[in-house]
Amino acid sequence: MDWERHLLVVPILLPLAAGAALLLVEEVRHTLKATISMAATLALLVVAIVLLRMADGNGGDAQSMSYAVASWPAPFAIVLVLDRLSALMLVTTAILALAALAFSLTRWDRAGPHFHSLFQFLLMGLGGAFLTGDLFNLFVFFEVTLAASYGLLLHGSGSFRVRSGLHYIAINLAASLLFLIGVSLIYGVTGTLNMADLAVRIGQVSADDRMLLQAGAGILGVAFLVKAGMWPLGLWLPPAYMAAAAPVGAVFVILTKVGVYVLLRLSLLLFGGLSGDMAGFGNMALLWGGLATLAFATSGVLASQAMGRLAGYSVLISSGTLLAAVGMGNIAVVSGALFYLVSSTFAAAAFFMLIELVERAREPGADLLAVTMEAYGDEREETEEPEDEEIGVVMPGALAVLGVSFGCIALLLAGLPPLSGFVAKFAILKGMLDGNSLADGEIPVGAWIVMALVILSGLAALVAMMRTGIRTFWAPLETVVPRVLVIEMAPILTLIGLCFAMTFSGGTLIRYTDAASRALHEPAGYVQGVLGDNREKADR
Amino acid sequence: MELTLAIAIGVLTGSGVWLVFRPRTYQLVIGLSLLSYAVNLFIFSMGRLRMGAAPVLGADGVANPADYADPVPQALVLTAIVIGFATTALLLVVLLVSRGLTGSDHVDGRESR
């Protein structure tokens, strides 16, 4: 059907329209703003699920769907491309966004101006980055995402946020410049920015130009590795994520995954089957970089005192695992890595939100928040505020629910059964042991090191989480039970529930990620979907 | 002309990188700006340097494309300039806020001992 094609552009247009409309609504009309924002995010989730079904619809067919914006034929204009991987990322983003947004409704969205608009623009940038089939548009959508994330990171103000925000912005600006250098080098050599066209032309690049092309690809990769937080480019990450407001920290978890997504997409598309003897370029760097990240983050997790820092390092652990898995570059490992990506994203996001609730009772920052709220809100809102708190339904047995959720998240992060973290890690490790790479019947040294580090990092996460859990939930004799509202707990429980569901229907999901991974390893299908599709259209 | 451009890009990049590593926020902004000029020139040069060639086709229809400069890098540079401008402005605001909150123009918010 023809109208279905137009759905591809919705994940970009819908948040853009919602975010712009929200700018027109006065800051004091919280309910209206929250309603628009929630409705838009909910609609985004529905569209993302429809897109997922569309991408998965044609069974074993590895071909991608493309949408030519303004109907120009393919290599010359902007295209959006949908395949299983981008659809999976879209759904993950939408679920995460919905949870974070629901969590923010009790008070965080009022801690500063334009929270909802920034949030929607962030979603727009993410949607664009996952769907675009063009390197330069990738840059533009990255910048949209980053610009919105700068605003969100500073949301709620306070000197710690401003200081780590400053570092975050400076590093990302420098990374964007590297991105531009990489893109222009690749354009200079191949004369195209369309990813599908690039995949075809890269195999035909003459030997003299190869070095320039590889330099370009390497510089481009560094820009994404900064986003993904690879050691030693990821030192900015824990403080920035720790400083962010809880719902912002939760949604930022997906930002590191954008870096991983692009690396996965580009390394398999550009240096996959079509690139001739340049295939596998950069895989070793990803593998060893991922391992260094894992080692660094493992020690970071063990050394963390504050829960926020612990959460920041657990994001790095998941980045390191993913990078190493991408570097292994075999179909089964990548499939497990996609499963792990979804599971670890949900777990880390739930953790960021949970931390705020647990620390609420003793958090000195709570006073600070009240001050900034006074600075930004007006009198009407101030008088409303205490009333609001009374009206909201207080969670019964708050400490028990918090404790159980904390335990579940610990299991997820450590990768222990029975939750999805275990299934994910098991899938990755199994892929390493009996993948196609074992043609010579011998398991490479790298695989053993990856395996050891993945398991060790799980152990470290477990130790750190247990230590924190005991200190928080068991040790104090006179605990101040935090006041937790149902609407704040619901998103966390939903995310954990989804991880449970991922365990139970693991087979279905693994089948999907297997298909996604196989499609990624056959770039011809992607190219066919973009170039072939539009050539037919142009002929008509 | 190639040599002039290459030296210009090199000098801008070198000074930019040096300034970015300095501890003051003002130096950081100037450094990032210099770097972005260098990158813009670099993108432009990736379309190959041509003297007196227009990037836009005339109204008289199809001509020999070899007579024209590559328009794509020029369009990319425009986008990059706009985005760089916006993000630098945002960075400036954050710098001012940081200066106000911490009372120091050190990037860490306090002097290193």
XYZ file of C-alpha atoms in Angstrom:
653
model
C 0.000 0.000 0.000
C 1.208 3.444 -0.802
C 0.278 5.401 2.312
C 2.334 3.055 4.446
C 5.503 4.436 2.899
C 4.736 7.833 4.339
C 4.807 6.384 7.847
C 8.599 6.397 7.573
C 8.753 10.135 7.950
C 6.361 10.266 10.919
C 8.974 9.560 13.650
C 10.682 12.785 12.559
C 7.708 14.998 11.803
C 5.540 14.070 14.769
C 7.987 15.082 17.544
C 8.961 18.156 15.527
C 5.343 19.297 15.276
C 4.622 18.453 18.913
C 7.750 20.203 20.142
C 7.003 23.310 18.096
C 3.379 23.379 19.243
C 4.515 23.062 22.855
C 6.595 26.217 22.478
C 3.389 28.151 21.891
C 1.762 26.945 25.092
C 2.399 29.083 28.139
C 4.784 27.644 30.697
C 2.154 27.740 33.483
C -0.291 25.426 31.715
C 1.398 22.258 32.869
C -1.494 19.895 32.325
C -1.987 20.924 28.711
C 1.728 20.704 27.992
C 2.019 17.319 29.640
C -1.021 16.025 27.746
C 0.317 17.110 24.347
C 3.730 15.683 25.092
C 2.388 12.365 26.368
C -0.032 12.040 23.442
C 2.728 12.703 20.918
C 5.065 10.182 22.542
C 2.313 7.590 22.730
C 1.529 8.132 19.041
C 5.243 7.792 18.306
C 5.274 4.427 20.063
C 2.293 3.239 18.021
C 3.940 4.349 14.765
C 7.205 2.716 15.794
C 5.429 -0.581 16.453
C 3.663 -0.393 13.084
C 7.046 0.286 11.435
C 8.523 -2.684 13.277
C 5.812 -4.933 11.923
C 6.344 -3.498 8.435
C 10.091 -4.070 8.610
C 9.563 -7.597 9.818
C 6.636 -8.200 7.475
C 8.454 -9.577 4.477
C 9.747 -12.605 6.363
C 13.216 -13.737 5.399
C 13.587 -11.010 2.791
C 16.616 -8.926 3.698
C 15.555 -5.924 1.636
C 15.083 -2.574 3.362
C 12.297 -0.071 2.739
C 13.206 3.395 1.639
C 11.332 6.658 1.472
C 12.570 9.375 -0.849
C 11.802 12.709 0.751
C 10.377 14.991 -1.967
C 10.496 11.992 -4.357
C 13.887 12.713 -5.859
C 15.529 9.557 -7.172
C 17.851 7.870 -4.733
C 21.518 8.757 -4.788
C 20.911 12.473 -5.259
C 18.577 13.464 -2.475
C 17.538 12.725 1.052
C 16.338 9.198 1.724
C 14.979 7.573 4.845
C 15.605 3.868 5.177
C 13.764 1.418 7.362
C 15.066 -2.020 8.159
C 14.761 -4.307 11.155
C 17.590 -2.669 13.055
C 16.280 0.885 12.744
C 12.749 -0.249 13.580
C 14.017 -1.996 16.714
C 15.888 1.149 17.772
C 12.797 3.276 17.166
C 10.599 1.074 19.326
C 13.199 0.990 22.108
C 13.487 4.780 22.004
C 9.734 5.282 22.074
C 9.219 2.946 25.045
C 12.063 4.573 26.927
C 10.787 8.061 26.137
C 7.296 7.211 27.308
C 8.609 5.854 30.607
C 10.918 8.819 31.221
C 8.194 11.296 30.327
C 5.667 9.675 32.660
C 8.272 9.760 35.405
C 8.982 13.447 34.843
C 5.346 14.453 35.185
C 5.272 14.605 38.971
C 7.796 17.376 39.314
C 10.793 17.306 37.019
C 9.047 18.835 34.033
C 8.470 21.949 36.134
C 12.067 22.396 37.250
C 12.875 24.633 34.297
C 11.412 26.054 31.106
C 10.623 24.145 27.906
C 11.237 20.646 29.212
C 8.620 19.074 26.961
C 9.745 20.877 23.802
C 13.359 19.882 24.344
C 12.265 16.337 25.029
C 10.314 16.156 21.771
C 13.202 17.644 19.783
C 15.475 15.021 21.286
C 13.067 12.349 20.053
C 13.011 13.959 16.619
C 16.797 13.875 16.392
C 16.893 10.258 17.516
C 14.200 9.210 15.048
C 16.054 10.959 12.243
C 19.399 9.440 13.178
C 17.917 5.940 13.141
C 16.069 6.384 9.856
C 18.365 8.456 7.699
C 20.147 6.859 4.775
C 22.557 9.694 4.216
C 25.755 10.614 6.051
C 25.242 14.335 6.109
C 21.692 14.066 7.351
C 23.033 11.829 10.029
C 25.202 14.765 11.071
C 22.229 17.121 11.070
C 20.070 14.788 13.140
C 22.962 14.166 15.497
C 23.252 17.888 16.040
C 19.507 18.179 16.655
C 19.747 15.412 19.241
C 22.786 16.975 20.861
C 21.371 20.494 20.935
C 18.271 19.184 22.690
C 20.394 17.081 25.037
C 22.470 20.135 26.028
C 19.273 21.848 27.122
C 17.981 18.769 28.910
C 21.236 18.121 30.740
C 21.155 21.640 32.151
C 17.500 21.197 33.069
C 17.007 21.960 36.740
C 20.209 24.041 36.836
C 22.597 23.966 39.798
C 26.361 24.422 39.631
C 27.212 20.706 39.338
C 24.932 20.373 36.315
C 26.327 23.484 34.683
C 29.897 22.364 35.218
C 29.438 18.862 33.816
C 27.171 20.309 31.113
C 30.019 22.570 30.051
C 32.348 19.599 29.653
C 29.675 17.627 27.846
C 29.000 20.417 25.337
C 32.680 21.135 24.701
C 33.492 17.482 24.055
C 30.514 16.963 21.801
C 31.306 20.099 19.788
C 34.823 18.809 19.199
C 33.411 15.394 18.246
C 31.030 17.047 15.778
C 33.990 18.715 14.079
C 35.641 15.301 13.708
C 32.373 14.020 12.265
C 32.464 16.768 9.616
C 36.092 16.072 8.727
C 35.327 12.374 8.328
C 32.231 12.981 6.215
C 33.984 15.429 3.916
C 36.986 13.138 3.443
C 34.660 10.313 2.451
C 32.827 12.633 0.083
C 36.099 13.861 -1.357
C 37.125 10.317 -2.249
C 33.851 8.729 -3.325
C 31.736 11.705 -4.398
C 28.609 10.544 -2.618
C 27.071 10.756 0.833
C 24.233 8.328 0.329
C 25.070 5.297 2.472
C 23.789 2.727 -0.017
C 25.601 4.385 -2.912
C 28.689 4.603 -0.736
C 28.549 0.880 -0.002
C 28.621 0.192 -3.745
C 31.352 2.706 -4.586
C 33.704 1.824 -1.755
C 34.628 -1.434 -3.462
C 35.643 0.512 -6.567
C 37.899 3.051 -4.876
C 41.362 3.016 -6.438
C 44.304 1.875 -4.349
C 45.770 5.417 -4.186
C 42.647 6.873 -2.619
C 42.179 4.057 -0.180
C 44.291 5.602 2.527
C 42.280 8.833 2.432
C 39.044 6.893 2.570
C 40.194 4.843 5.531
C 41.411 7.974 7.298
C 37.976 9.501 6.744
C 36.201 6.421 8.024
C 38.497 6.279 11.046
C 37.914 9.924 11.966
C 34.183 9.443 11.497
C 34.347 6.413 13.746
C 36.123 8.383 16.477
C 33.257 10.879 16.484
C 30.789 8.063 17.189
C 33.065 6.394 19.693
C 33.015 9.613 21.711
C 29.228 9.332 21.812
C 29.339 5.651 22.659
C 31.812 6.364 25.457
C 34.686 4.137 24.412
C 37.716 4.340 26.668
C 39.556 6.757 26.702
C 36.981 8.926 24.926
C 34.217 8.263 27.438
C 35.606 9.822 30.595
C 33.051 12.637 30.348
C 30.138 10.224 30.569
C 29.699 9.235 34.234
C 29.736 12.797 35.668
C 27.400 14.103 32.954
C 24.894 11.283 33.373
C 25.126 11.554 37.130
C 24.422 15.277 37.015
C 21.398 14.959 34.750
C 17.912 15.005 36.247
C 16.563 11.465 36.712
C 14.210 11.290 33.691
C 16.857 12.983 31.550
C 19.508 10.505 32.660
C 17.080 7.715 31.789
C 16.525 8.940 28.258
C 20.230 9.727 27.793
C 20.935 6.001 28.079
C 19.745 5.686 24.483
C 22.209 8.389 23.335
C 25.207 6.120 23.878
C 23.332 3.467 21.932
C 23.012 5.845 18.982
C 26.794 5.824 18.705
C 26.802 2.029 18.811
C 23.962 1.877 16.287
C 25.810 4.053 13.765
C 29.044 2.112 14.201
C 27.192 -1.145 13.667
C 25.345 0.181 10.651
C 28.305 1.839 8.944
C 30.944 -0.778 9.656
C 28.752 -3.558 8.296
C 27.408 -1.542 5.371
C 30.555 0.217 4.192
C 33.131 -2.388 5.169
C 30.955 -5.451 4.787
C 30.553 -7.843 1.874
C 30.597 -5.235 -0.907
C 33.863 -3.560 -0.022
C 36.191 -6.220 -1.364
C 39.480 -6.567 0.469
C 38.740 -3.633 2.762
C 36.101 -5.727 4.533
C 36.348 -5.765 8.291
C 38.173 -2.421 8.464
C 38.197 -1.085 12.000
C 36.821 -4.239 13.597
C 39.989 -4.829 15.564
C 39.913 -1.266 16.922
C 36.297 -1.725 18.000
C 37.047 -5.058 19.629
C 40.048 -3.878 21.647
C 38.474 -0.498 22.356
C 35.389 -2.259 23.633
C 37.524 -4.470 25.851
C 39.411 -1.476 27.271
C 36.061 0.192 27.975
C 34.828 -2.929 29.704
C 37.934 -3.140 31.893
C 37.769 0.554 32.751
C 34.043 0.507 33.493
C 34.369 -2.646 35.596
C 36.872 -0.992 37.896
C 34.733 2.167 37.824
C 31.676 0.244 38.990
C 33.616 -1.266 41.874
C 35.028 2.101 42.919
C 31.745 4.018 42.798
C 30.389 5.341 46.051
C 27.400 7.296 44.814
C 24.586 5.426 43.079
C 24.508 7.907 40.212
C 28.129 7.228 39.387
C 27.458 3.501 39.590
C 24.671 3.917 37.037
C 26.974 5.974 34.789
C 29.614 3.244 34.818
C 27.028 0.548 34.162
C 26.096 2.465 31.007
C 29.776 2.291 30.057
C 29.823 -1.459 30.721
C 26.975 -1.964 28.316
C 28.719 0.252 25.723
C 31.932 -1.723 26.087
C 30.151 -5.047 25.712
C 28.325 -3.811 22.627
C 31.456 -2.386 20.986
C 33.378 -5.588 21.572
C 30.470 -7.590 20.153
C 30.286 -5.351 17.076
C 34.036 -5.781 16.657
C 33.641 -9.566 16.669
C 31.455 -9.024 13.637
C 29.769 -12.391 13.353
C 26.078 -12.841 12.769
C 25.184 -14.686 15.952
C 27.166 -12.331 18.202
C 25.606 -9.232 16.662
C 22.163 -10.759 17.097
C 22.850 -11.345 20.790
C 24.260 -7.838 21.044
C 21.015 -6.343 19.699
C 19.062 -8.250 22.339
C 21.541 -7.035 24.955
C 21.217 -3.467 23.687
C 17.469 -3.388 24.330
C 17.680 -5.175 27.672
C 20.564 -3.095 29.057
C 18.965 0.146 27.870
C 15.786 -0.594 29.804
C 17.690 -1.730 32.889
C 19.990 1.300 33.027
C 17.100 3.705 32.415
C 15.051 2.111 35.193
C 18.112 2.382 37.438
C 18.502 6.123 36.804
C 14.882 6.715 37.751
C 15.023 4.431 40.777
C 18.076 6.227 42.150
C 16.206 9.464 42.361
C 13.392 7.853 44.358
C 15.736 6.051 46.736
C 17.854 9.100 47.357
C 14.902 11.384 47.718
C 14.587 10.922 51.473
C 18.119 12.078 52.209
C 18.929 14.092 49.135
C 20.207 17.576 49.905
C 19.630 18.367 46.234
C 15.892 18.307 46.920
C 16.169 21.728 48.520
C 18.089 22.993 45.544
C 15.364 21.744 43.268
C 12.779 23.645 45.272
C 14.835 26.818 44.864
C 15.101 26.492 41.096
C 11.417 25.727 40.904
C 10.716 28.958 42.702
C 12.963 30.781 40.305
C 11.190 29.445 37.244
C 7.624 28.803 38.292
C 5.214 31.579 39.219
C 3.137 32.082 42.348
C 0.155 30.178 41.114
C 2.251 27.136 40.562
C 3.883 27.414 43.942
C 0.582 27.318 45.746
C -0.484 24.416 43.590
C 2.613 22.415 44.267
C 1.958 21.038 47.782
C -1.643 20.303 46.822
C -0.411 18.274 43.868
C 1.727 16.145 46.101
C -1.223 15.401 48.348
C -3.488 14.461 45.480
C -1.118 11.980 43.855
C -1.599 8.392 44.968
C 1.201 7.420 47.318
C 2.771 4.068 46.644
C 1.965 1.597 49.408
C 4.907 -0.341 50.851
C 7.286 2.015 49.058
C 10.457 0.587 50.530
C 9.551 -2.995 49.646
C 8.726 -2.082 46.047
C 11.895 -0.028 45.729
C 13.970 -2.847 47.174
C 12.532 -5.493 44.884
C 12.961 -3.246 41.843
C 16.536 -2.573 42.864
C 17.151 -6.320 43.108
C 15.676 -6.897 39.650
C 17.844 -4.155 38.149
C 20.908 -5.642 39.822
C 20.091 -9.006 38.223
C 19.601 -7.336 34.847
C 22.857 -5.393 34.988
C 24.849 -8.363 36.247
C 23.283 -10.644 33.652
C 22.069 -13.336 36.034
C 19.116 -15.605 35.391
C 16.139 -15.442 35.345
C 15.974 -11.984 33.749
C 16.686 -10.883 30.189
C 20.203 -9.670 30.990
C 21.179 -13.314 31.283
C 19.517 -14.315 28.012
C 21.300 -11.451 26.263
C 24.760 -12.241 27.587
C 24.217 -15.933 26.975
C 23.295 -15.206 23.356
C 26.458 -13.129 22.874
C 28.738 -15.715 24.450
C 27.121 -18.584 22.597
C 27.600 -16.707 19.332
C 31.288 -16.431 20.074
C 31.686 -20.130 20.742
C 29.918 -21.584 17.730
C 29.706 -18.770 15.219
C 30.744 -18.920 11.591
C 34.106 -17.481 12.561
C 35.137 -20.866 13.891
C 35.684 -22.356 10.475
C 39.136 -23.441 11.523
C 37.690 -25.022 14.643
C 39.657 -22.766 16.953
C 38.294 -20.039 19.183
C 40.327 -16.824 18.718
C 42.171 -15.317 21.676
C 40.067 -12.157 21.436
C 36.909 -14.177 22.008
C 38.288 -15.687 25.210
C 39.228 -12.256 26.530
C 35.801 -10.847 25.611
C 34.137 -13.728 27.372
C 36.232 -13.380 30.502
C 35.684 -9.631 30.678
C 31.946 -9.822 30.007
C 31.530 -12.314 32.839
C 33.870 -10.398 35.157
C 32.054 -7.125 34.494
C 28.818 -8.872 35.422
C 30.377 -10.035 38.667
C 31.664 -6.541 39.416
C 28.237 -5.054 38.725
C 26.695 -7.610 41.067
C 29.186 -6.884 43.855
C 28.728 -3.141 43.534
C 24.946 -3.384 43.407
C 24.808 -5.692 46.432
C 27.029 -3.387 48.426
C 24.873 -0.394 47.581
C 21.675 -2.323 48.147
C 22.696 -3.521 51.590
C 23.779 -0.030 52.584
C 20.556 1.509 51.351
C 17.830 -0.958 52.182
C 19.071 -3.056 55.076
C 21.661 -1.241 57.139
C 19.999 1.924 58.466
C 18.022 1.364 61.656
C 15.804 4.390 61.327
C 15.128 4.587 57.605
C 13.282 7.556 56.257
C 10.763 5.959 53.950
C 10.686 8.065 50.798
C 7.321 9.302 49.621
C 6.885 7.645 46.275
C 3.900 8.232 44.049
C 2.407 5.478 41.938
C 2.994 7.411 38.730
C 6.704 7.594 39.535
C 6.976 3.903 40.273
C 4.878 2.788 37.299
C 7.474 3.586 34.589
C 10.192 1.735 36.482
C 7.987 -1.290 37.026
C 6.946 -1.173 33.365
C 10.559 -1.216 32.180
C 11.406 -4.097 34.513
C 8.216 -5.863 33.432
C 9.298 -5.502 29.810
C 12.579 -7.169 30.669
C 10.579 -10.025 32.197
C 8.525 -10.220 29.025
C 11.728 -10.269 26.982
C 12.816 -13.296 28.986
C 9.575 -15.173 28.456
C 9.247 -14.389 24.767
C 12.989 -14.473 24.236
C 12.582 -16.854 21.303
C 10.482 -14.415 19.308
C 12.854 -11.562 19.949
C 15.953 -13.606 19.165
C 14.352 -14.685 15.897
C 13.846 -10.991 15.100
C 17.381 -9.945 16.059
C 18.757 -12.918 14.101
C 16.939 -11.697 11.020
C 18.130 -8.128 11.678
C 21.706 -9.296 12.069
C 21.580 -11.430 8.916
C 20.227 -8.447 6.968
C 23.040 -6.271 8.328
C 25.604 -8.750 7.103
C 24.136 -8.676 3.598
C 24.571 -5.059 2.574
C 23.317 -5.919 -0.918
C 19.768 -6.101 0.446
C 20.056 -2.642 1.971
C 21.498 -1.213 -1.233
C 18.815 -2.871 -3.310
C 16.128 -1.403 -1.054
C 17.449 2.125 -1.481
C 18.780 2.319 -5.023
C 16.693 -0.336 -6.760
C 13.465 0.910 -5.309
C 13.867 4.426 -6.466
C 15.150 3.602 -9.897
C 11.874 1.844 -10.554
C 10.026 4.854 -9.291
C 11.991 7.232 -11.493
C 11.247 5.092 -14.526
C 7.548 5.304 -13.969
C 46.368 28.313 -4.082
C 46.419 24.785 -2.681
C 49.421 25.672 -0.555
C 47.810 28.840 0.828
C 44.643 26.995 1.734
C 46.528 24.099 3.288
C 48.621 26.461 5.417
C 45.510 28.384 6.469
C 43.714 25.211 7.529
C 46.807 23.966 9.327
C 47.377 27.201 11.238
C 43.706 27.454 12.225
C 43.617 23.829 13.378
C 46.878 24.113 15.276
C 45.864 27.251 17.134
C 42.392 25.835 17.716
C 43.644 22.609 19.232
C 46.118 24.471 21.431
C 43.406 26.835 22.680
C 40.939 23.995 23.345
C 43.468 22.467 25.725
C 43.807 25.716 27.700
C 41.996 25.956 31.048
C 39.994 29.181 30.524
C 36.498 29.025 29.120
C 37.119 32.005 26.832
C 40.067 30.205 25.271
C 37.841 27.164 24.821
C 35.241 29.124 22.852
C 37.830 30.806 20.631
C 39.575 27.466 20.115
C 36.375 25.713 19.066
C 35.517 28.610 16.738
C 38.938 28.464 15.066
C 38.596 24.707 14.695
C 35.211 25.089 13.091
C 36.624 27.636 10.590
C 39.345 25.159 9.740
C 36.802 22.374 9.284
C 34.604 24.558 7.089
C 37.528 25.396 4.820
C 38.427 21.718 4.765
C 34.933 20.658 3.681
C 35.029 23.323 1.005
C 38.359 22.078 -0.301
C 36.996 18.540 -0.583
C 34.970 19.724 -3.596
C 38.343 20.403 -5.317
C 39.636 23.936 -5.768
C 38.491 25.671 -8.935
C 39.032 29.251 -10.030
C 36.108 31.090 -11.589
C 33.759 28.130 -11.867
C 30.162 28.603 -10.814
C 28.474 25.960 -8.670
C 24.983 26.541 -10.136
C 23.937 25.561 -13.648
C 22.755 28.426 -15.839
C 19.234 28.878 -17.167
C 20.252 27.651 -20.624
C 19.876 24.049 -19.545
C 22.344 21.193 -19.646
C 25.956 22.223 -19.974
C 29.195 20.349 -19.490
C 29.325 19.530 -15.756
C 33.110 19.669 -15.865
C 32.886 23.460 -16.290
C 31.236 23.826 -12.924
C 32.420 23.615 -9.332
C 30.998 20.865 -7.121
C 27.992 22.437 -5.357
C 27.537 19.745 -2.707
C 30.435 20.706 -0.382
C 29.342 24.318 -0.597
C 25.872 23.331 0.581
C 27.407 21.213 3.333
C 29.555 24.131 4.480
C 26.481 26.344 4.734
C 24.728 23.808 6.950
C 27.843 23.272 9.036
C 28.274 27.031 9.533
C 24.689 27.456 10.700
C 24.835 24.518 13.097
C 28.265 25.531 14.404
C 27.023 29.062 14.969
C 24.017 27.902 16.968
C 25.924 25.467 19.138
C 28.699 27.984 19.823
C 26.090 30.519 20.917
C 24.632 27.903 23.255
C 28.085 27.144 24.635
C 28.619 30.859 25.299
C 25.439 30.998 27.358
C 26.515 27.992 29.392
C 29.922 29.596 29.949
C 28.282 32.733 31.287
C 26.027 30.717 33.582
C 29.007 28.728 34.803
C 30.939 31.948 35.454
C 27.982 33.299 37.393
C 27.433 30.178 39.473
C 31.012 29.308 40.291
C 32.650 32.733 40.193
C 35.518 31.399 38.117
C 36.248 31.188 34.415
C 38.182 27.955 34.791
C 36.587 25.094 32.839
C 36.347 23.036 36.046
C 34.645 25.847 37.918
C 37.594 26.203 40.296
C 41.288 26.957 40.032
C 43.591 23.988 39.908
C 46.147 23.924 42.653
